[in-house]
Tab-separated table of C-alpha atoms and ligand atoms in Angstrom:
chain	number	residue	atom	x	y	z
D	1	UNK	CA	-0.004	0.012	0.000
D	2	UNK	CA	2.814	2.302	1.131
D	3	UNK	CA	4.607	1.516	-2.133
D	4	UNK	CA	1.464	2.133	-4.229
D	5	UNK	CA	0.925	5.342	-2.482
D	6	UNK	CA	4.447	6.601	-3.284
D	7	UNK	CA	4.220	5.681	-6.869
D	8	UNK	CA	1.011	7.635	-7.178
D	9	UNK	CA	2.547	10.587	-5.528
D	10	UNK	CA	5.548	10.403	-7.959
D	11	UNK	CA	3.036	10.319	-10.804
D	12	UNK	CA	1.045	12.983	-9.420
D	13	UNK	CA	4.258	15.186	-9.072
D	14	UNK	CA	5.364	14.236	-12.723
D	15	UNK	CA	2.126	15.294	-14.318
D	16	UNK	CA	2.050	18.369	-12.151
D	17	UNK	CA	5.634	19.509	-13.421
D	18	UNK	CA	4.446	18.548	-16.821
D	19	UNK	CA	1.327	20.950	-16.637
D	20	UNK	CA	3.601	23.429	-14.873
D	21	UNK	CA	6.018	23.756	-17.687
D	22	UNK	CA	5.462	26.800	-19.653
D	23	UNK	CA	4.721	26.573	-23.317
D	24	UNK	CA	7.811	27.805	-25.100
D	25	UNK	CA	7.828	30.976	-27.624
D	26	UNK	CA	10.792	30.730	-29.740
D	27	UNK	CA	12.043	34.212	-30.601
D	28	UNK	CA	14.473	34.253	-33.608
D	29	UNK	CA	15.855	37.836	-34.255
D	30	UNK	CA	18.039	38.464	-37.464
D	31	UNK	CA	21.108	40.244	-36.203
D	32	UNK	CA	22.541	42.397	-33.443
D	33	UNK	CA	24.752	44.830	-35.601
D	34	UNK	CA	21.589	46.809	-36.060
D	35	UNK	CA	20.691	47.912	-32.580
D	36	UNK	CA	17.177	47.684	-32.709
D	37	UNK	CA	16.958	43.939	-32.785
D	38	UNK	CA	18.573	43.488	-29.287
D	39	UNK	CA	15.819	45.541	-28.086
D	40	UNK	CA	13.128	43.716	-29.917
D	41	UNK	CA	14.453	40.320	-28.538
D	42	UNK	CA	14.121	41.667	-25.010
D	43	UNK	CA	10.862	43.058	-25.306
D	44	UNK	CA	9.263	39.923	-26.966
D	45	UNK	CA	10.700	37.720	-24.125
D	46	UNK	CA	9.443	40.169	-21.484
D	47	UNK	CA	5.952	40.085	-23.255
D	48	UNK	CA	5.810	36.263	-23.724
D	49	UNK	CA	6.805	35.809	-19.980
D	50	UNK	CA	4.272	38.327	-19.003
D	51	UNK	CA	1.720	35.921	-20.609
D	52	UNK	CA	2.903	32.782	-18.728
D	53	UNK	CA	4.995	31.630	-21.737
D	54	UNK	CA	8.755	30.845	-21.625
D	55	UNK	CA	10.631	33.025	-23.931
D	56	UNK	CA	13.698	31.835	-25.711
D	57	UNK	CA	15.747	34.502	-27.874
D	58	UNK	CA	18.446	33.966	-30.428
D	59	UNK	CA	20.055	36.257	-32.637
D	60	UNK	CA	20.848	34.975	-36.111
D	61	UNK	CA	23.872	36.879	-36.979
D	62	UNK	CA	22.749	37.761	-40.444
D	63	UNK	CA	23.169	34.511	-41.483
D	64	UNK	CA	20.030	32.409	-42.482
D	65	UNK	CA	21.734	29.041	-42.106
D	66	UNK	CA	22.541	29.966	-38.562
D	67	UNK	CA	18.987	31.326	-37.807
D	68	UNK	CA	17.425	28.049	-39.256
D	69	UNK	CA	19.414	25.779	-36.802
D	70	UNK	CA	18.330	28.009	-34.145
D	71	UNK	CA	14.627	27.924	-35.050
D	72	UNK	CA	15.096	23.870	-35.497
D	73	UNK	CA	16.337	23.834	-32.013
D	74	UNK	CA	13.209	25.584	-30.704
D	75	UNK	CA	11.074	23.154	-32.560
D	76	UNK	CA	13.110	20.242	-30.893
D	77	UNK	CA	12.681	21.851	-27.469
D	78	UNK	CA	8.989	21.633	-28.128
D	79	UNK	CA	8.221	25.394	-28.855
D	80	UNK	CA	4.623	25.936	-29.773
D	81	UNK	CA	5.010	29.516	-30.993
D	82	UNK	CA	7.619	30.977	-33.122
D	83	UNK	CA	8.113	34.728	-33.746
D	84	UNK	CA	10.665	35.214	-36.430
D	85	UNK	CA	12.457	38.269	-37.743
D	86	UNK	CA	14.057	36.668	-40.755
D	87	UNK	CA	17.252	37.454	-42.579
D	88	UNK	CA	16.130	36.096	-46.185
D	89	UNK	CA	13.762	33.614	-47.800
D	90	UNK	CA	16.179	30.739	-46.971
D	91	UNK	CA	13.891	30.675	-43.993
D	92	UNK	CA	11.098	29.162	-45.760
D	93	UNK	CA	12.311	25.487	-45.417
D	94	UNK	CA	12.105	25.680	-41.302
D	95	UNK	CA	8.958	27.631	-41.506
D	96	UNK	CA	7.375	24.511	-43.627
D	97	UNK	CA	8.856	22.313	-40.618
D	98	UNK	CA	7.148	24.424	-38.068
D	99	UNK	CA	3.835	24.079	-39.874
D	100	UNK	CA	4.253	20.445	-39.924
D	101	UNK	CA	4.602	20.716	-36.078
D	102	UNK	CA	1.361	22.818	-36.075
D	103	UNK	CA	3.376	25.559	-34.197
D	104	UNK	CA	1.963	29.293	-34.679
D	105	UNK	CA	4.585	31.108	-36.655
D	106	UNK	CA	4.399	34.868	-36.885
D	107	UNK	CA	6.770	36.866	-39.123
D	108	UNK	CA	7.922	39.520	-37.101
D	109	UNK	CA	8.628	42.933	-38.670
D	110	UNK	CA	9.919	41.459	-41.766
D	111	UNK	CA	7.682	39.292	-44.089
D	112	UNK	CA	8.772	35.702	-44.868
D	113	UNK	CA	8.612	35.262	-48.422
D	114	UNK	CA	8.330	32.097	-50.359
D	115	UNK	CA	5.435	30.547	-48.655
D	116	UNK	CA	2.033	31.456	-47.135
D	117	UNK	CA	2.128	28.485	-44.976
D	118	UNK	CA	2.362	30.389	-41.482
D	119	UNK	CA	0.014	32.087	-39.370
D	120	UNK	CA	0.381	35.905	-39.754
D	121	UNK	CA	2.652	38.815	-40.255
D	122	UNK	CA	3.078	41.911	-37.958
D	123	UNK	CA	4.851	44.917	-38.905
D	124	UNK	CA	4.864	48.776	-39.050
D	125	UNK	CA	3.299	50.417	-42.142
D	126	UNK	CA	6.327	50.258	-44.002
D	127	UNK	CA	5.174	52.338	-46.877
D	128	UNK	CA	4.617	55.252	-44.622
D	129	UNK	CA	7.921	54.889	-42.983
D	130	UNK	CA	9.247	55.744	-46.545
D	131	UNK	CA	6.872	58.311	-46.998
D	132	UNK	CA	7.984	60.157	-43.641
D	133	UNK	CA	11.457	59.885	-45.017
D	134	UNK	CA	10.505	61.353	-48.390
D	135	UNK	CA	8.553	64.265	-46.755
D	136	UNK	CA	11.482	64.919	-44.386
D	137	UNK	CA	13.609	65.590	-47.419
D	138	UNK	CA	10.949	67.596	-49.355
D	139	UNK	CA	10.392	69.930	-46.207
D	140	UNK	CA	14.213	70.084	-45.172
D	141	UNK	CA	15.039	71.250	-49.042
D	142	UNK	CA	11.853	73.219	-49.402
D	143	UNK	CA	11.359	71.323	-52.449
D	144	UNK	CA	7.912	72.784	-53.635
D	145	UNK	CA	10.031	76.223	-53.962
D	146	UNK	CA	13.174	74.726	-55.678
D	147	UNK	CA	13.705	75.655	-59.374
D	148	UNK	CA	15.576	74.063	-62.350
D	149	UNK	CA	17.673	76.997	-62.423
D	150	UNK	CA	19.055	75.896	-59.115
D	151	UNK	CA	18.150	72.207	-58.609
D	152	UNK	CA	18.878	70.393	-55.542
D	153	UNK	CA	21.068	67.281	-55.429
D	154	UNK	CA	20.196	63.923	-53.694
D	155	UNK	CA	21.929	60.404	-53.459
D	156	UNK	CA	19.875	57.539	-53.029
D	157	UNK	CA	20.309	54.371	-50.708
D	158	UNK	CA	18.038	51.408	-50.140
D	159	UNK	CA	18.062	48.679	-47.563
D	160	UNK	CA	18.948	45.022	-47.977
D	161	UNK	CA	17.840	43.583	-51.006
D	162	UNK	CA	16.682	40.321	-49.379
D	163	UNK	CA	14.364	42.293	-47.056
D	164	UNK	CA	10.905	43.048	-48.620
D	165	UNK	CA	10.483	45.996	-46.415
D	166	UNK	CA	13.361	47.921	-48.244
D	167	UNK	CA	10.998	48.028	-51.094
D	168	UNK	CA	8.262	49.703	-49.351
D	169	UNK	CA	10.522	52.087	-47.740
D	170	UNK	CA	11.879	53.147	-50.823
D	171	UNK	CA	8.532	53.154	-52.742
D	172	UNK	CA	7.061	55.427	-49.967
D	173	UNK	CA	9.843	57.886	-50.178
D	174	UNK	CA	10.143	58.009	-54.028
D	175	UNK	CA	6.195	58.654	-54.276
D	176	UNK	CA	7.056	61.902	-52.581
D	177	UNK	CA	10.330	62.503	-54.479
D	178	UNK	CA	9.615	61.482	-57.844
D	179	UNK	CA	7.454	64.432	-58.912
D	180	UNK	CA	10.250	66.724	-57.931
D	181	UNK	CA	12.786	64.599	-60.097
D	182	UNK	CA	10.358	64.797	-62.898
D	183	UNK	CA	10.028	68.278	-62.663
D	184	UNK	CA	14.075	68.798	-62.899
D	185	UNK	CA	13.981	70.621	-59.424
D	186	UNK	CA	15.733	67.713	-57.748
D	187	UNK	CA	18.605	65.655	-59.397
D	188	UNK	CA	19.950	62.231	-58.463
D	189	UNK	CA	23.635	61.724	-58.366
D	190	UNK	CA	24.518	57.869	-58.932
D	191	UNK	CA	21.914	55.231	-59.823
D	192	UNK	CA	18.150	56.221	-60.022
D	193	UNK	CA	15.470	53.453	-59.939
D	194	UNK	CA	12.321	55.292	-60.170
D	195	UNK	CA	10.641	52.314	-58.262
D	196	UNK	CA	12.095	49.254	-56.509
D	197	UNK	CA	10.750	47.364	-59.338
D	198	UNK	CA	13.695	48.675	-61.445
D	199	UNK	CA	15.642	45.848	-60.272
D	200	UNK	CA	18.816	46.437	-61.883
D	201	UNK	CA	18.961	49.939	-60.917
D	202	UNK	CA	17.791	49.064	-57.281
D	203	UNK	CA	20.370	46.469	-56.752
D	204	UNK	CA	22.858	49.202	-57.224
D	205	UNK	CA	21.645	51.275	-54.609
D	206	UNK	CA	20.738	48.605	-52.166
D	207	UNK	CA	22.854	47.599	-49.058
D	208	UNK	CA	23.287	43.934	-48.364
D	209	UNK	CA	22.483	43.142	-44.887
D	210	UNK	CA	21.789	46.561	-43.958
D	211	UNK	CA	25.601	46.955	-43.509
D	212	UNK	CA	26.731	50.181	-42.435
D	213	UNK	CA	30.463	49.789	-43.701
D	214	UNK	CA	29.026	48.972	-47.268
D	215	UNK	CA	27.014	52.172	-47.321
D	216	UNK	CA	29.791	54.232	-46.123
D	217	UNK	CA	32.131	52.828	-48.991
D	218	UNK	CA	29.663	53.283	-51.560
D	219	UNK	CA	29.141	57.063	-50.541
D	220	UNK	CA	32.836	57.503	-50.122
D	221	UNK	CA	33.041	56.272	-53.840
D	222	UNK	CA	30.395	58.541	-55.043
D	223	UNK	CA	31.816	61.374	-53.369
D	224	UNK	CA	35.305	60.975	-55.186
D	225	UNK	CA	33.718	60.455	-58.424
D	226	UNK	CA	30.291	61.288	-59.639
D	227	UNK	CA	29.488	63.748	-56.917
D	228	UNK	CA	33.029	65.330	-56.861
D	229	UNK	CA	31.710	68.449	-58.811
D	230	UNK	CA	28.437	69.127	-56.829
D	231	UNK	CA	27.477	69.511	-53.339
D	232	UNK	CA	24.945	66.949	-52.217
D	233	UNK	CA	21.863	68.543	-50.457
D	234	UNK	CA	20.397	65.387	-49.265
D	235	UNK	CA	20.828	61.601	-48.918
D	236	UNK	CA	18.109	59.168	-48.660
D	237	UNK	CA	19.073	56.840	-46.032
D	238	UNK	CA	16.513	53.847	-45.100
D	239	UNK	CA	17.765	53.367	-41.650
D	240	UNK	CA	19.745	55.098	-38.823
D	241	UNK	CA	22.746	52.520	-39.015
D	242	UNK	CA	23.195	53.591	-42.694
D	243	UNK	CA	22.574	56.930	-41.875
D	244	UNK	CA	25.233	57.300	-39.580
D	245	UNK	CA	27.612	55.560	-41.978
D	246	UNK	CA	26.769	58.128	-44.607
D	247	UNK	CA	27.173	60.999	-42.212
D	248	UNK	CA	30.665	59.660	-41.231
D	249	UNK	CA	31.508	59.537	-44.800
D	250	UNK	CA	30.497	63.094	-45.491
D	251	UNK	CA	32.346	64.217	-42.440
D	252	UNK	CA	35.762	62.970	-43.757
D	253	UNK	CA	35.088	65.241	-47.011
D	254	UNK	CA	35.975	68.807	-46.301
D	255	UNK	CA	33.098	70.216	-48.572
D	256	UNK	CA	30.629	69.085	-46.009
D	257	UNK	CA	32.513	69.869	-42.797
D	258	UNK	CA	30.363	73.096	-42.175
D	259	UNK	CA	27.183	71.843	-43.716
D	260	UNK	CA	26.048	68.070	-43.871
D	261	UNK	CA	23.537	66.934	-46.481
D	262	UNK	CA	19.968	66.149	-45.126
D	263	UNK	CA	20.124	62.480	-44.066
D	264	UNK	CA	17.384	60.482	-42.958
D	265	UNK	CA	16.938	57.302	-41.097
D	266	UNK	CA	14.821	54.923	-39.469
D	267	UNK	CA	14.476	53.170	-35.789
D	268	UNK	CA	15.107	56.102	-33.460
D	269	UNK	CA	18.448	54.373	-32.340
D	270	UNK	CA	19.908	56.024	-29.571
D	271	UNK	CA	23.085	57.215	-31.361
D	272	UNK	CA	20.687	58.728	-34.141
D	273	UNK	CA	18.558	60.433	-31.403
D	274	UNK	CA	21.829	62.146	-30.263
D	275	UNK	CA	22.989	63.006	-34.026
D	276	UNK	CA	19.497	64.582	-34.360
D	277	UNK	CA	19.692	66.469	-31.274
D	278	UNK	CA	23.137	67.708	-32.351
D	279	UNK	CA	21.832	68.899	-35.590
D	280	UNK	CA	23.615	66.159	-37.782
D	281	UNK	CA	21.030	63.430	-38.986
D	282	UNK	CA	18.057	65.163	-40.130
D	283	UNK	CA	15.275	62.709	-39.282
D	284	UNK	CA	14.434	59.373	-38.231
D	285	UNK	CA	11.456	57.328	-37.902
D	286	UNK	CA	10.239	55.923	-34.820
D	287	UNK	CA	8.827	52.415	-34.547
D	288	UNK	CA	7.898	51.767	-30.858
D	289	UNK	CA	9.610	48.017	-31.030
D	290	UNK	CA	8.248	47.693	-27.433
D	291	UNK	CA	4.637	48.092	-28.996
D	292	UNK	CA	5.395	45.715	-31.727
D	293	UNK	CA	6.701	43.014	-29.533
D	294	UNK	CA	3.556	43.393	-27.108
D	295	UNK	CA	1.307	43.229	-30.416
D	296	UNK	CA	3.158	40.126	-31.633
D	297	UNK	CA	2.708	38.300	-28.542
D	298	UNK	CA	-1.022	39.306	-28.313
D	299	UNK	CA	-1.433	38.127	-31.966
D	300	UNK	CA	0.564	34.737	-31.376
D	301	UNK	CA	-1.246	34.051	-27.981
D	302	UNK	CA	-4.710	34.501	-29.458
D	303	UNK	CA	-3.709	32.361	-32.641
D	304	UNK	CA	-2.267	29.670	-30.248
D	305	UNK	CA	-5.689	29.658	-28.311
D	306	UNK	CA	-7.642	29.604	-31.489
D	307	UNK	CA	-9.065	33.260	-30.844
D	308	UNK	CA	-9.685	36.127	-32.902
D	309	UNK	CA	-6.617	38.689	-32.375
D	310	UNK	CA	-7.708	42.100	-30.951
D	311	UNK	CA	-4.356	44.261	-31.294
D	312	UNK	CA	-4.580	47.569	-30.004
D	313	UNK	CA	-3.229	49.951	-32.418
D	314	UNK	CA	-2.804	47.852	-35.303
D	315	UNK	CA	-4.804	47.856	-38.712
D	316	UNK	CA	-5.140	44.827	-40.876
D	317	UNK	CA	-3.415	45.591	-44.124
D	318	UNK	CA	-6.174	46.143	-46.846
D	319	UNK	CA	-6.459	47.975	-50.068
D	320	UNK	CA	-3.103	49.515	-51.278
D	321	UNK	CA	-1.478	48.364	-48.465
D	322	UNK	CA	-2.269	44.734	-49.025
D	323	UNK	CA	0.708	44.604	-50.858
D	324	UNK	CA	2.705	44.501	-47.754
D	325	UNK	CA	1.354	41.149	-47.007
D	326	UNK	CA	2.359	39.517	-50.333
D	327	UNK	CA	4.939	36.791	-49.914
D	328	UNK	CA	5.661	36.124	-53.346
D	329	UNK	CA	3.180	33.204	-53.486
D	330	UNK	CA	0.163	34.705	-51.827
D	331	UNK	CA	-1.167	36.801	-49.137
D	332	UNK	CA	-0.754	36.399	-45.458
D	333	UNK	CA	-2.834	38.229	-42.854
D	334	UNK	CA	-0.819	41.307	-42.013
D	335	UNK	CA	-1.212	43.906	-39.206
D	336	UNK	CA	0.171	47.174	-39.235
D	337	UNK	CA	1.389	49.520	-36.567
D	338	UNK	CA	1.796	53.059	-37.237
D	339	UNK	CA	5.411	54.833	-37.294
D	340	UNK	CA	6.181	58.122	-36.285
D	341	UNK	CA	8.644	61.010	-38.020
D	342	UNK	CA	11.221	62.542	-35.662
D	343	UNK	CA	13.135	65.535	-36.263
D	344	UNK	CA	15.019	67.860	-33.848
D	345	UNK	CA	11.421	69.157	-32.776
D	346	UNK	CA	9.940	66.223	-31.446
D	347	UNK	CA	12.965	63.989	-30.514
D	348	UNK	CA	11.290	63.823	-27.120
D	349	UNK	CA	8.664	61.573	-28.512
D	350	UNK	CA	10.576	58.264	-28.225
D	351	UNK	CA	12.314	59.721	-25.138
D	352	UNK	CA	8.909	59.960	-23.335
D	353	UNK	CA	7.800	56.551	-24.771
D	354	UNK	CA	10.326	55.032	-22.612
D	355	UNK	CA	12.241	53.712	-25.676
D	356	UNK	CA	15.578	54.459	-24.310
D	357	UNK	CA	17.548	53.281	-20.935
D	358	UNK	CA	17.519	55.618	-17.954
D	359	UNK	CA	21.091	56.552	-18.609
D	360	UNK	CA	20.397	57.206	-22.610
D	361	UNK	CA	17.357	59.333	-21.427
D	362	UNK	CA	19.498	61.438	-19.216
D	363	UNK	CA	21.716	62.253	-22.316
D	364	UNK	CA	18.783	63.226	-24.604
D	365	UNK	CA	17.239	65.647	-22.061
P	401	GAL	C1	14.196	46.177	-41.262
P	401	GAL	C2	13.395	46.697	-40.220
P	401	GAL	C3	14.215	48.252	-40.119
P	401	GAL	C4	15.485	48.250	-39.911
P	401	GAL	C5	16.292	47.065	-40.671
P	401	GAL	C6	17.683	46.962	-40.464
P	401	GAL	O1	13.594	44.948	-41.736
P	401	GAL	O2	12.063	47.027	-40.593
P	401	GAL	O3	13.418	48.865	-39.146
P	401	GAL	O4	15.875	47.900	-38.804
P	401	GAL	O5	15.444	45.945	-41.038
P	401	GAL	O6	17.850	45.826	-39.568
């Protein structure tokens, strides 16, 4: 009897601990050389744990093979939810595996291309990110008043050719700038893809893996060649990492020492917020990644429970925005959050949102 009882107790304990073991959410972030992703990883873990999950985070070092291994290992450990910021469409094979395992897969910030065999995509309105960058340049150069007699000069940069977001950022910006280019009051130095669909020119301005050093070298070459006889008024930079690399290249050129071109950005990284405050980088786009992380976990949690997601602040991509959810083989349910343009005038917005650490905040006050 005693023996039976103790076996019973053991079984009871074992099943209790089975129940107590929290469901794993595997969080796969693409890289750490762009600062934001570290924050994304931390916020996602926090949000998952707030809801009783166990959050595991891995960073892929901009290497899809490495990220695939990390995702496979999440699945082996029994993850029921995957939140993935992918590097390129090499991720498709593991996403298919996850589908076979019936795991909920949410593409985080960047769409997973080449398959629709996953649950949903959550991101910001990436077209609007580009619009805000284009409008920043339009305003800073006062393009409505520019003339063909004294045109303004710009050089164009795009993000990683493997990241579909880069297309929308670019298109949003160019839909603002193209009319001025057509009028001849704004001129492009270097390659000019009118849209991202002009792939041969787009490849020339795209920046593999969002690499700052690559952007810096490209601008240095341009300053010494095509742009040697003119002064650039603006550089379209798709994110802060590239924006700061571009500013560095300009600063090394005597011509720009007293007046930098208008340089855009995205992500409201701390270093860029400082640069904006100091009057160097002109603008950035604030995407509150803490909100995105929260929204992604709310979404994944609802889908895992078979409930209809109700995500505060997000809209379902529809109409013209539907393209943001196109994977190349079809559409996935896509939720969009709203980005905010930041210049010197409102650099307090990300600060007040609690986007920076206390130490960083003190430096921005
Ligand atoms: C994009 C993302 C941007 C930027 C970039 C570099 O996918 O939407 O915010 O951070 O990656 O990692």
